[in-house]
Tab-separated table of C-alpha atoms in Angstrom:
chain	number	residue	atom	x	y	z
N	1	MET	CA	25.417	3.503	6.467
N	2	ASP	CA	26.199	1.388	9.262
N	3	GLN	CA	26.741	-2.162	8.927
N	4	SER	CA	23.675	-3.782	9.691
N	5	SER	CA	22.308	-1.676	6.669
N	6	LYS	CA	25.243	-2.958	4.673
N	7	TYR	CA	24.037	-6.517	5.852
N	8	PHE	CA	20.822	-5.764	5.124
N	9	SER	CA	20.667	-4.095	1.956
N	10	GLU	CA	23.115	-7.156	0.325
N	11	MET	CA	21.337	-9.970	1.990
N	12	ILE	CA	17.731	-9.134	2.054
N	13	GLN	CA	15.612	-9.863	-0.962
N	14	LEU	CA	11.639	-9.154	-1.010
N	15	VAL	CA	8.432	-10.322	-3.239
N	16	PHE	CA	6.093	-7.934	-3.414
N	17	ALA	CA	2.995	-9.495	-3.921
N	18	THR	CA	1.516	-6.944	-6.766
N	19	SER	CA	1.126	-6.599	-10.707
N	20	ASN	CA	0.783	-2.881	-9.701
N	21	LYS	CA	3.581	-0.789	-11.701
N	22	ASN	CA	2.891	2.470	-9.284
N	23	LYS	CA	2.945	0.468	-5.900
N	24	VAL	CA	5.910	-0.577	-6.790
N	25	ALA	CA	7.446	2.855	-7.536
N	26	GLU	CA	6.051	3.794	-4.546
N	27	ILE	CA	7.569	1.254	-2.456
N	28	ASN	CA	10.935	1.659	-3.974
N	29	LYS	CA	11.250	5.221	-3.480
N	30	VAL	CA	10.675	5.182	0.169
N	31	ALA	CA	13.187	1.386	0.625
N	32	GLY	CA	15.916	3.043	-1.422
N	33	ASP	CA	18.629	0.924	-1.108
N	34	ASP	CA	17.968	-0.651	1.827
N	35	MET	CA	16.345	-3.643	0.113
N	36	GLU	CA	16.046	-5.372	-3.037
N	37	ILE	CA	12.498	-5.486	-4.096
N	38	ILE	CA	10.940	-8.260	-6.761
N	39	THR	CA	7.152	-8.323	-8.036
N	40	MET	CA	5.816	-11.450	-7.963
N	41	LEU	CA	5.905	-11.919	-11.612
N	42	GLU	CA	9.335	-11.557	-11.405
N	43	ALA	CA	9.343	-14.443	-8.589
N	44	GLY	CA	7.632	-16.738	-11.392
N	45	VAL	CA	3.899	-16.269	-9.634
N	46	ASP	CA	1.628	-14.632	-12.890
N	47	THR	CA	-1.659	-15.080	-10.859
N	48	ASP	CA	-4.799	-12.658	-10.041
N	49	ILE	CA	-4.977	-13.208	-6.623
N	50	PRO	CA	-8.661	-13.113	-5.215
N	51	GLU	CA	-9.362	-10.618	-2.241
N	52	PRO	CA	-12.582	-12.074	-0.925
N	53	TYR	CA	-12.570	-10.964	2.454
N	54	PRO	CA	-14.271	-8.049	4.448
N	55	THR	CA	-10.984	-6.415	5.948
N	56	LEU	CA	-7.596	-4.772	4.412
N	57	GLU	CA	-5.786	-7.425	7.301
N	58	GLU	CA	-7.282	-10.598	6.051
N	59	ASN	CA	-6.728	-9.419	2.058
N	60	ALA	CA	-3.226	-8.467	2.739
N	61	PHE	CA	-2.383	-11.945	4.381
N	62	THR	CA	-4.370	-13.635	1.747
N	63	LYS	CA	-2.117	-12.367	-1.173
N	64	SER	CA	1.403	-12.632	0.877
N	65	SER	CA	0.740	-15.818	2.136
N	66	PHE	CA	-0.459	-17.216	-1.399
N	67	VAL	CA	2.823	-15.649	-2.924
N	68	TYR	CA	4.638	-17.287	-0.212
N	69	ARG	CA	3.494	-20.710	-0.649
N	70	ARG	CA	4.144	-20.453	-4.093
N	71	THR	CA	7.581	-19.239	-3.949
N	72	GLY	CA	8.700	-19.926	-0.549
N	73	LYS	CA	10.671	-16.507	-0.583
N	74	TRP	CA	9.859	-13.919	1.995
N	75	CYS	CA	7.843	-11.874	0.939
N	76	PHE	CA	4.858	-9.042	1.773
N	77	SER	CA	1.431	-7.788	0.234
N	78	GLU	CA	-0.306	-4.613	1.095
N	79	ASP	CA	-4.089	-3.655	0.721
N	80	THR	CA	-5.064	0.173	0.952
N	81	GLY	CA	-8.519	1.585	1.092
N	82	LEU	CA	-10.022	5.023	0.951
N	83	GLU	CA	-11.950	5.020	4.246
N	84	VAL	CA	-14.744	8.334	3.857
N	85	ASN	CA	-16.646	8.880	7.113
N	86	ALA	CA	-19.858	10.305	5.586
N	87	LEU	CA	-20.236	7.112	3.625
N	88	GLN	CA	-19.403	4.512	7.012
N	89	GLY	CA	-15.803	3.897	5.877
N	90	GLU	CA	-16.856	3.346	2.715
N	91	PRO	CA	-15.139	2.263	0.055
N	92	GLY	CA	-12.737	1.048	2.210
N	93	VAL	CA	-11.687	-2.448	1.171
N	94	LYS	CA	-13.735	-2.667	-2.012
N	95	SER	CA	-11.842	0.466	-3.272
N	96	ALA	CA	-10.616	-0.816	-6.284
N	97	ARG	CA	-13.770	-2.200	-7.325
N	98	TYR	CA	-16.318	0.143	-5.788
N	99	ALA	CA	-17.995	0.522	-8.843
N	100	GLY	CA	-17.973	-3.431	-10.024
N	101	GLU	CA	-15.982	-5.458	-12.085
N	102	PRO	CA	-13.773	-5.007	-14.089
N	103	SER	CA	-11.812	-2.611	-12.144
N	104	ASP	CA	-11.909	1.160	-13.273
N	105	PRO	CA	-10.321	4.129	-11.398
N	106	LYS	CA	-12.302	6.770	-13.309
N	107	LYS	CA	-15.737	4.541	-12.513
N	108	ASN	CA	-14.594	4.220	-9.075
N	109	MET	CA	-13.934	8.260	-8.631
N	110	GLU	CA	-17.373	9.298	-10.187
N	111	LEU	CA	-19.522	6.948	-8.040
N	112	LEU	CA	-17.911	8.366	-5.120
N	113	LEU	CA	-18.413	11.939	-6.018
N	114	LYS	CA	-21.789	10.816	-6.552
N	115	ASN	CA	-22.370	9.486	-3.358
N	116	MET	CA	-20.973	12.650	-1.533
N	117	ALA	CA	-22.757	15.090	-3.468
N	118	ASP	CA	-25.026	15.675	-0.684
N	119	LYS	CA	-22.590	15.327	2.135
N	120	VAL	CA	-21.395	18.024	4.510
N	121	ASP	CA	-18.340	16.069	6.133
N	122	THR	CA	-15.752	15.508	3.527
N	123	SER	CA	-13.108	14.197	5.637
N	124	ALA	CA	-11.411	10.633	4.695
N	125	GLN	CA	-8.308	8.762	5.412
N	126	PHE	CA	-6.230	6.216	3.155
N	127	ARG	CA	-5.449	3.187	5.245
N	128	THR	CA	-2.482	0.650	4.486
N	129	VAL	CA	-1.982	-2.106	5.958
N	130	ILE	CA	1.255	-4.434	4.827
N	131	SER	CA	1.488	-8.440	5.483
N	132	LEU	CA	4.837	-9.695	5.480
N	133	ILE	CA	5.708	-13.589	5.991
N	134	LEU	CA	9.160	-14.523	7.189
N	135	HIS	CA	9.716	-18.431	7.903
N	136	ASN	CA	6.094	-18.727	7.783
N	137	VAL	CA	5.054	-16.249	10.503
N	138	GLU	CA	3.257	-12.910	9.566
N	139	TYR	CA	3.819	-9.370	10.591
N	140	GLN	CA	1.526	-6.820	10.167
N	141	PHE	CA	2.370	-2.684	9.656
N	142	GLU	CA	-0.263	-0.324	9.072
N	143	GLY	CA	-0.403	3.482	7.969
N	144	ILE	CA	-2.556	6.051	7.648
N	145	CYS	CA	-2.858	9.399	5.925
N	146	LYS	CA	-5.706	11.626	6.388
N	147	GLY	CA	-7.039	14.031	4.492
N	148	ASN	CA	-10.642	15.446	2.803
N	149	ILE	CA	-12.546	14.724	-0.429
N	150	ILE	CA	-13.176	17.300	-3.149
N	151	ASP	CA	-15.664	17.570	-5.631
N	152	THR	CA	-13.802	17.825	-8.727
N	153	PRO	CA	-10.793	15.704	-9.659
N	154	ARG	CA	-7.460	17.870	-9.784
N	155	GLY	CA	-4.022	16.621	-11.142
N	156	ASP	CA	-2.788	13.894	-13.684
N	157	GLN	CA	0.015	12.025	-11.254
N	158	GLY	CA	-0.905	9.266	-9.169
N	159	PHE	CA	-3.473	6.567	-9.114
N	160	GLY	CA	-7.148	5.791	-8.152
N	161	TYR	CA	-8.302	8.653	-5.891
N	162	ASP	CA	-5.666	10.271	-5.784
N	163	PRO	CA	-7.398	13.485	-8.127
N	164	ILE	CA	-9.576	13.815	-5.330
N	165	PHE	CA	-8.171	13.423	-2.175
N	166	ILE	CA	-6.299	16.354	-0.377
N	167	PRO	CA	-3.518	15.190	3.076
N	168	GLU	CA	-3.938	17.267	5.838
N	169	GLY	CA	-1.288	19.770	5.537
N	170	SER	CA	-1.280	20.649	1.934
N	171	GLU	CA	-3.795	22.274	-0.476
N	172	LYS	CA	-2.866	20.051	-3.030
N	173	THR	CA	-4.311	16.645	-4.237
N	174	PHE	CA	-2.029	13.463	-4.356
N	175	ALA	CA	-2.864	13.695	-8.059
N	176	GLU	CA	-0.899	17.045	-7.921
N	177	MET	CA	2.342	16.249	-6.174
N	178	PRO	CA	5.117	14.367	-7.435
N	179	MET	CA	6.193	11.338	-6.175
N	180	GLU	CA	8.883	12.860	-3.593
N	181	GLU	CA	6.259	15.429	-2.276
N	182	LYS	CA	3.171	12.535	-1.737
N	183	ASN	CA	5.587	10.824	0.163
N	184	LYS	CA	5.845	13.015	2.534
N	185	PHE	CA	1.919	12.413	3.467
N	186	SER	CA	1.648	8.816	2.100
N	187	HIS	CA	-0.117	6.115	3.897
N	188	ARG	CA	1.907	3.526	1.739
N	189	LYS	CA	5.074	5.285	2.794
N	190	LYS	CA	4.381	5.368	6.607
N	191	ALA	CA	3.652	1.792	6.380
N	192	THR	CA	6.258	0.532	4.539
N	193	GLU	CA	8.750	3.193	6.926
N	194	LYS	CA	7.407	0.149	9.624
N	195	LEU	CA	8.226	-2.611	7.620
N	196	ILE	CA	11.744	-1.692	6.764
N	197	ARG	CA	12.680	-0.534	10.845
N	198	PHE	CA	11.210	-4.132	11.635
N	199	LEU	CA	13.450	-6.174	8.828
N	200	LYS	CA	16.390	-4.051	10.072
N	201	GLU	CA	15.759	-5.182	13.559
N	202	PHE	CA	14.939	-8.701	12.825
N	203	TYR	CA	17.856	-8.991	10.445
N	204	GLY	CA	20.124	-7.896	13.013
N	205	GLN	CA	18.846	-10.127	15.799
N	206	ASN	CA	19.137	-13.105	13.064
N	207	ALA	CA	22.412	-12.251	11.568
N	208	ASP	CA	24.396	-14.812	13.543
C-alpha cells in the first residue's frame, strides 16, 4: 500500500445514504480497506428519504444532500435504474417501485416481464449514479452495465431484477453469480471505482 492509500484508509470515513444492506455489501466489496463506510442509520439518520425526481442524478443528490445536512459528515448516495430499450428506458428511475407502493421486487419483475412479452429487442442496461458531497460541494460518478433481459428468472443471489438480467460477456444472470463474479460486470462497482479514485486524488491534494 502506498503512502497516499495509507492515509486514505486511516482518515476517510463516509456515510452511505442507504438502508439497503445488499447495496452496502456491494460497495464494501469494491472499497475493501480503502475507506470506512457507515450507513446513514449508524450516522444517526433513521428516515425514509423521498425520491420524487424524474432522473437518477436528481434523486441521488436529494439523498446525499439530506444526509449531509443532517450529519455534517462527508457522504454519498447512489441511485440505480434498469433501463430497457424496448420500453423507452423504463423502468428507469422508477425501478424500485415499478409496480407501485410499497416497493416489491417480485411484483416489479413480474410487471417488467409482462411488458416485455411481445418485445423482440431484449437489450437493457443497469445505470448507477453516485452523488458525493464533500465540504458542501457535490460530485457525481456514473457506472453502466449493458446486457439483456430474459423471460424466465434464474438464480437466487443478488436482489431486484438480478434474476432476469444477463450482462454482456456472460451466460449467467446476476442472480446466478456470487458477489465476486458479479463485481466483474457491476454498474455499481464501476461507479464506486470512480468514486474511490476521486477521493484518493482529493485527499492527496488536501492532505496538507
